[in-house]
Each structure stands twice: as structure tokens, then as C-alpha cells.
Amino acid sequence: MTEIWTEGPAETWKPLEITPEGAGVEPTETGLARYLSELGDVEPLLTSAKALVLRGFDVGPDRLDPVLDALLPNRLPYVHGTSPRTKVGRNVYTSTEYPSEFTIAMHSELSYASGWPERLAFYCERPAAEGGATPVVDGALWLSLIDPEIRRAFAGGVRYIQNLHDGFGFGNSWQQTFECEDRDTVEELLRAAGAQWEWREGTGLRIEQTRPATARHPRTGEEVWFNQADQFHPAGLGDTAAAELALILGPDELPQSVFYADGGQIPAAAIQHIQQCGLAAAVDVEWRRGDILLIDNMLVAHGRRPYTGPRRVLVAMSG
């Protein structure tokens, strides 16, 4: 299945861009701080617009913290994440460190977990020489574009499996994933999440959990596509990468895998269709130095376009 289902909302959507001229303030970090102070709670505007691009305020990395404090009132650690990142500040991380030549498909952060951040803020310290945009897509639009047969197949939810090594292996270790070295702490987190787990001698930690495929936003009531089945499925890696991984690891040894809630296999064609729908409907945020992108993590999914040259985009999350 390669065609994109076209029934659903035809209107386009894009993030709301806020500039010093439009905000009526000076083009500095101080001007941005004044605008945010006068705005007060950013939540109503963010919920209405779904994503905001703050552009032209000349925010340097040494002046980023106060801005993040205003945008993210409760910055969260990246616990139980699957993406490789480096922590560079107070719950500030590099955006995903997957090789620059790959596209990262659309997803909402930690949508496979029992809890997820409500907001994400991305900051461009250095744009790529070429490419490297952050695509964003309206989650309700994405859902409407997915073939109804595929949506029905996911109605029972998604079963995620993670195999986290203990220091040597493919993917992240359990220590990296949970930002700790204590097994009891990890078990408390998994127990609270309603996940099943098993410590495997010499190989690490295996986690299994079943989550819904869609979710409703608590304030707007919109139903959105809200899972990472395509990122856990080998087909989401592309044919070449999936084939190479299959030669090295058995099906039960993959760092992550995914099934329908009843344990049934998800066809590769369904995964490819889901990815194509999300990327086709996405709007690219082309980075300029100092830009900040704030998104509602439920209403909007995000990804990454391939790029060349050095690129540094940071991300922080809020509950």
C-alpha cells in the first residue's frame, strides 16, 4: 500500500510565527522576555496555534535558560527515551543524534510511554549548511490521512517491546534510557507505568507494554495519531537497514520491536503508509540561528530532514 488516503480535512496548517515586529518589542532576548511576560500564560496561544516559531530575537545559547523557564514551567529529564541524545544543561539535550543522512519520521515524543511531555521547545544554536529542517504535522490531520483499514487494525492499541543492553550492544543501555544506575529505581518507574519487564543475565532489560494508538487532547478534544509503531518496526528503518539488522540479530533480540495489541504482526506496508502520510502532510520549519520552536506534543508530531554540515539543535521538555 503506497497511496495516501485523502479523506479528511483539506485545510492546511502551519506553526504561528512570532517576530519582534509582530510582537511590538525589540529584536533581543530581552524583548522576547518582555513579550512572554506580557503574554502571561502561553498555553492558550499554544493550544490554539499548536506550534509557535519565535524568530528574530537573537537568543544566544548563554541566554537560553530564562527563555526556556518562561516557555517550559516544569522541565523534565528525558527518561525512558529511545533516541540517542547528550545532556548539555538543566534538562536540556541535543536533538536526536541519528546520522545526518537519514530522515527521522514524524512522531510525538514518548507517545509509546505511559506519560509524555506536554510541550517541547527546540532551539537552533547552529543551522545546517544544507537541509536539516524540523518537519511538524497536525496530529489530527495525520490521523485523517491514514487508510481506514489501517486505523481499524490499530484500534486495540500497540504492543511495544524494548531490549535494553547493560553496557554493550545495539541501541541504548537501560542506564542511558532511564538516566540512572539503580535497578530498583527503574523497576519503580516501570511498575508505575504498568509495564512488564524482565532482567536478562548478560543482556540487560526487556520491557513490554501495550498503549493506545490514538489519543484525545485534554483541552481541545481532538483525536490524534499518537504512537511510535513505525519507529519501533524494522520497516521504519528502510529496507537496507532492516535487512542488515536482521542478519545480525534474531527477531527476539532487536533493540525495539512492535506488534498489534493482540500480538499480531504489523505488515511493513502499513508502517510505510503511516510514515508517508505523516511526512507528506508535514510543514518544514527551516532553521535560522537563534530560532525557538515550541510545540504541543499531543497536537503536533515532529521529525527531522536529512542535512549536511555541522548542525546543533537543542531540545527541552515540559510536563
Short mmCIF file of C-alpha atoms in Angstrom, two decimals, residues 4-239:
data_model
loop_
_atom_site.label_atom_id
_atom_site.label_comp_id
_atom_site.label_asym_id
_atom_site.label_seq_id
_atom_site.Cartn_x
_atom_site.Cartn_y
_atom_site.Cartn_z
CA ILE A 4 -2.18 8.19 0.81
CA TRP A 5 -5.81 8.15 1.92
CA THR A 6 -7.23 11.56 1.07
CA GLU A 7 -10.47 11.75 3.02
CA GLY A 8 -10.32 14.23 5.88
CA PRO A 9 -9.64 17.93 6.45
CA ALA A 10 -8.26 19.61 3.36
CA GLU A 11 -7.19 22.85 5.03
CA THR A 12 -3.51 23.45 5.51
CA TRP A 13 -1.86 24.17 8.82
CA LYS A 14 1.44 25.69 9.80
CA PRO A 15 3.04 26.98 13.02
CA LEU A 16 2.35 30.55 14.11
CA GLU A 17 5.47 32.67 13.56
CA ILE A 18 6.12 35.38 16.15
CA THR A 19 8.69 38.09 15.31
CA PRO A 20 9.83 41.20 17.21
CA GLU A 21 7.93 43.36 14.71
CA GLY A 22 4.72 41.45 15.21
CA ALA A 23 5.16 41.33 18.97
CA GLY A 24 6.00 45.04 19.17
CA VAL A 25 9.26 44.54 21.06
CA GLU A 26 12.98 44.95 20.38
CA PRO A 27 14.76 42.13 18.48
CA THR A 28 16.61 40.79 21.51
CA GLU A 29 16.27 38.13 24.18
CA THR A 30 15.11 40.94 26.50
CA GLY A 31 12.38 41.83 24.02
CA LEU A 32 11.28 38.20 23.87
CA ALA A 33 11.22 38.02 27.65
CA ARG A 34 9.05 41.15 27.75
CA TYR A 35 6.67 39.72 25.17
CA LEU A 36 6.32 36.46 27.09
CA SER A 37 5.83 38.34 30.36
CA GLU A 38 3.05 40.46 28.84
CA LEU A 39 1.51 37.37 27.27
CA GLY A 40 1.39 35.64 30.65
CA ASP A 41 0.39 32.02 30.28
CA VAL A 42 1.50 30.80 26.85
CA GLU A 43 -0.84 27.77 27.00
CA PRO A 44 -3.96 29.31 25.38
CA LEU A 45 -1.95 30.61 22.42
CA LEU A 46 -0.04 27.35 22.05
CA THR A 47 -3.20 25.25 22.24
CA SER A 48 -4.86 27.41 19.59
CA ALA A 49 -1.86 27.58 17.25
CA LYS A 50 -0.50 24.08 18.11
CA ALA A 51 3.08 25.26 17.43
CA LEU A 52 4.92 28.58 17.69
CA VAL A 53 8.11 29.73 15.95
CA LEU A 54 9.86 32.52 17.85
CA ARG A 55 12.14 34.11 15.27
CA GLY A 56 14.43 37.13 15.10
CA PHE A 57 15.02 37.63 18.84
CA ASP A 58 18.76 36.90 18.68
CA VAL A 59 18.68 34.41 21.57
CA GLY A 60 22.21 33.14 22.23
CA PRO A 61 22.94 29.83 23.94
CA ASP A 62 24.15 31.66 27.06
CA ARG A 63 20.75 33.41 27.33
CA LEU A 64 18.57 30.41 26.59
CA ASP A 65 17.75 29.28 30.14
CA PRO A 66 15.48 32.21 31.10
CA VAL A 67 13.52 31.80 27.87
CA LEU A 68 13.05 28.08 28.48
CA ASP A 69 11.93 28.82 32.03
CA ALA A 70 9.16 31.02 30.61
CA LEU A 71 8.11 28.50 27.95
CA LEU A 72 8.53 25.29 29.96
CA PRO A 73 7.45 25.75 33.57
CA ASN A 74 8.44 22.22 34.57
CA ARG A 75 11.43 20.99 32.61
CA LEU A 76 11.61 17.20 32.52
CA PRO A 77 14.51 14.75 32.20
CA TYR A 78 14.49 12.54 29.10
CA VAL A 79 13.63 9.34 30.97
CA HIS A 80 12.63 6.20 29.03
CA GLY A 81 13.56 7.82 25.74
CA THR A 82 14.75 5.77 22.78
CA SER A 83 16.58 8.46 20.84
CA PRO A 84 20.35 8.94 21.30
CA ARG A 85 20.99 12.35 22.91
CA THR A 86 23.56 14.19 25.00
CA LYS A 87 22.57 16.18 28.06
CA VAL A 88 24.05 19.69 27.79
CA GLY A 89 22.29 21.65 30.54
CA ARG A 90 19.48 21.62 33.09
CA ASN A 91 17.26 19.06 31.37
CA VAL A 92 18.40 20.40 28.01
CA TYR A 93 19.55 17.86 25.42
CA THR A 94 20.87 17.69 21.92
CA SER A 95 18.15 16.78 19.47
CA THR A 96 18.40 13.24 18.21
CA GLU A 97 21.89 12.18 17.16
CA TYR A 98 20.91 9.76 14.41
CA PRO A 99 23.21 10.09 11.38
CA SER A 100 22.55 13.25 9.39
CA GLU A 101 21.83 11.47 6.09
CA PHE A 102 18.63 9.88 7.43
CA THR A 103 15.12 11.29 7.62
CA ILE A 104 13.51 10.90 11.04
CA ALA A 105 9.82 10.18 10.55
CA MET A 106 7.05 12.04 12.33
CA HIS A 107 6.37 11.19 15.97
CA SER A 108 5.16 12.67 19.24
CA GLU A 109 7.79 12.42 21.96
CA LEU A 110 7.39 9.43 24.31
CA SER A 111 3.98 8.57 22.85
CA TYR A 112 4.84 4.91 23.48
CA ALA A 113 5.12 5.54 27.23
CA SER A 114 2.51 5.88 29.97
CA GLY A 115 3.44 9.54 30.42
CA TRP A 116 4.79 12.09 27.97
CA PRO A 117 5.79 15.76 27.90
CA GLU A 118 3.03 18.23 27.12
CA ARG A 119 5.39 20.65 25.38
CA LEU A 120 8.70 20.55 23.54
CA ALA A 121 10.95 23.53 22.86
CA PHE A 122 13.62 23.28 20.15
CA TYR A 123 16.42 25.85 19.92
CA CYS A 124 18.67 26.35 16.91
CA GLU A 125 22.21 27.12 18.00
CA ARG A 126 23.65 26.35 14.57
CA PRO A 127 21.64 25.60 11.41
CA ALA A 128 22.96 23.02 8.96
CA ALA A 129 24.76 24.11 5.82
CA GLU A 130 22.02 22.45 3.81
CA GLY A 131 18.77 20.75 4.88
CA GLY A 132 18.09 19.82 8.49
CA ALA A 133 14.60 21.29 8.76
CA THR A 134 12.31 20.08 11.54
CA PRO A 135 9.04 18.98 9.91
CA VAL A 136 5.89 19.27 12.01
CA VAL A 137 2.47 17.82 11.30
CA ASP A 138 -1.00 18.34 12.74
CA GLY A 139 -1.74 15.06 14.54
CA ALA A 140 -5.47 15.15 13.72
CA LEU A 141 -4.72 15.71 10.03
CA TRP A 142 -2.21 12.85 10.07
CA LEU A 143 -4.82 10.54 11.59
CA SER A 144 -7.37 11.50 8.92
CA LEU A 145 -4.93 10.68 6.12
CA ILE A 146 -4.25 7.12 7.26
CA ASP A 147 -6.22 4.44 5.42
CA PRO A 148 -9.34 3.48 7.45
CA GLU A 149 -8.41 -0.22 7.29
CA ILE A 150 -5.09 0.51 8.93
CA ARG A 151 -6.72 2.68 11.58
CA ARG A 152 -9.14 -0.14 12.38
CA ALA A 153 -6.26 -2.63 12.68
CA PHE A 154 -4.68 -0.39 15.33
CA ALA A 155 -7.93 0.12 17.25
CA GLY A 156 -6.85 -2.27 20.02
CA GLY A 157 -3.58 -0.44 20.58
CA VAL A 158 0.10 -1.10 20.08
CA ARG A 159 2.39 -3.55 21.87
CA TYR A 160 5.94 -2.20 22.25
CA ILE A 161 8.98 -4.32 23.14
CA GLN A 162 12.39 -2.95 24.11
CA ASN A 163 15.61 -4.89 24.66
CA LEU A 164 17.97 -2.56 26.52
CA HIS A 165 21.52 -3.81 26.95
CA ASP A 166 23.57 -3.30 30.11
CA GLY A 167 26.52 -1.52 28.54
CA PHE A 168 27.43 -3.37 25.35
CA GLY A 169 25.10 -3.87 22.42
CA PHE A 170 22.89 -2.18 19.84
CA GLY A 171 20.81 0.84 20.80
CA ASN A 172 20.67 2.44 24.23
CA SER A 173 21.54 0.74 27.50
CA TRP A 174 18.97 0.68 30.29
CA GLN A 175 21.23 3.06 32.23
CA GLN A 176 21.13 5.61 29.38
CA THR A 177 17.41 5.14 28.86
CA PHE A 178 16.46 5.80 32.48
CA GLU A 179 19.34 8.14 33.40
CA CYS A 180 20.26 6.07 36.45
CA GLU A 181 22.29 3.03 37.54
CA ASP A 182 19.85 1.63 40.10
CA ARG A 183 17.64 -1.32 39.14
CA ASP A 184 15.15 -0.67 41.94
CA THR A 185 14.54 2.85 40.65
CA VAL A 186 13.94 1.53 37.14
CA GLU A 187 11.52 -1.08 38.45
CA GLU A 188 9.55 1.58 40.35
CA LEU A 189 9.19 3.58 37.14
CA LEU A 190 8.10 0.54 35.14
CA ARG A 191 5.67 -0.59 37.82
CA ALA A 192 4.07 2.87 37.88
CA ALA A 193 3.81 2.74 34.09
CA GLY A 194 2.02 -0.60 34.11
CA ALA A 195 4.77 -2.19 32.02
CA GLN A 196 6.04 -5.74 32.18
CA TRP A 197 9.78 -6.32 32.45
CA GLU A 198 12.44 -8.98 32.78
CA TRP A 199 16.11 -8.66 33.74
CA ARG A 200 18.13 -10.93 31.48
CA GLU A 201 21.51 -12.05 32.72
CA GLY A 202 24.25 -10.79 30.45
CA THR A 203 21.92 -9.00 28.05
CA GLY A 204 20.10 -6.34 30.09
CA LEU A 205 16.43 -5.44 30.42
CA ARG A 206 13.42 -6.47 28.33
CA ILE A 207 10.31 -4.26 28.57
CA GLU A 208 6.86 -4.91 27.16
CA GLN A 209 3.91 -2.53 27.28
CA THR A 210 0.65 -2.00 25.39
CA ARG A 211 -0.55 1.55 24.67
CA PRO A 212 -3.34 3.16 22.63
CA ALA A 213 -2.65 4.09 19.00
CA THR A 214 -4.54 7.39 19.25
CA ALA A 215 -5.22 9.91 22.00
CA ARG A 216 -7.55 12.83 22.67
CA HIS A 217 -6.13 16.16 23.66
CA PRO A 218 -7.33 17.09 27.17
CA ARG A 219 -8.26 20.65 26.22
CA THR A 220 -9.35 20.56 22.57
CA GLY A 221 -10.81 17.03 22.50
CA GLU A 222 -9.14 16.40 19.13
CA GLU A 223 -8.24 12.79 18.40
CA VAL A 224 -4.70 12.48 17.08
CA TRP A 225 -2.42 9.73 15.80
CA PHE A 226 -0.28 9.19 18.90
CA ASN A 227 2.08 6.23 18.81
CA GLN A 228 5.51 5.25 17.53
CA ALA A 229 4.71 1.95 15.88
CA ASP A 230 6.56 2.99 12.73
CA GLN A 231 9.72 3.88 14.67
CA PHE A 232 9.75 0.60 16.60
CA HIS A 233 9.10 -1.52 13.48
CA PRO A 234 12.09 -2.69 11.36
CA ALA A 235 10.30 -1.45 8.23
CA GLY A 236 10.55 2.06 9.62
CA LEU A 237 14.33 1.89 9.25
CA GLY A 238 14.18 1.42 5.50
CA ASP A 239 14.77 -1.76 3.53
#
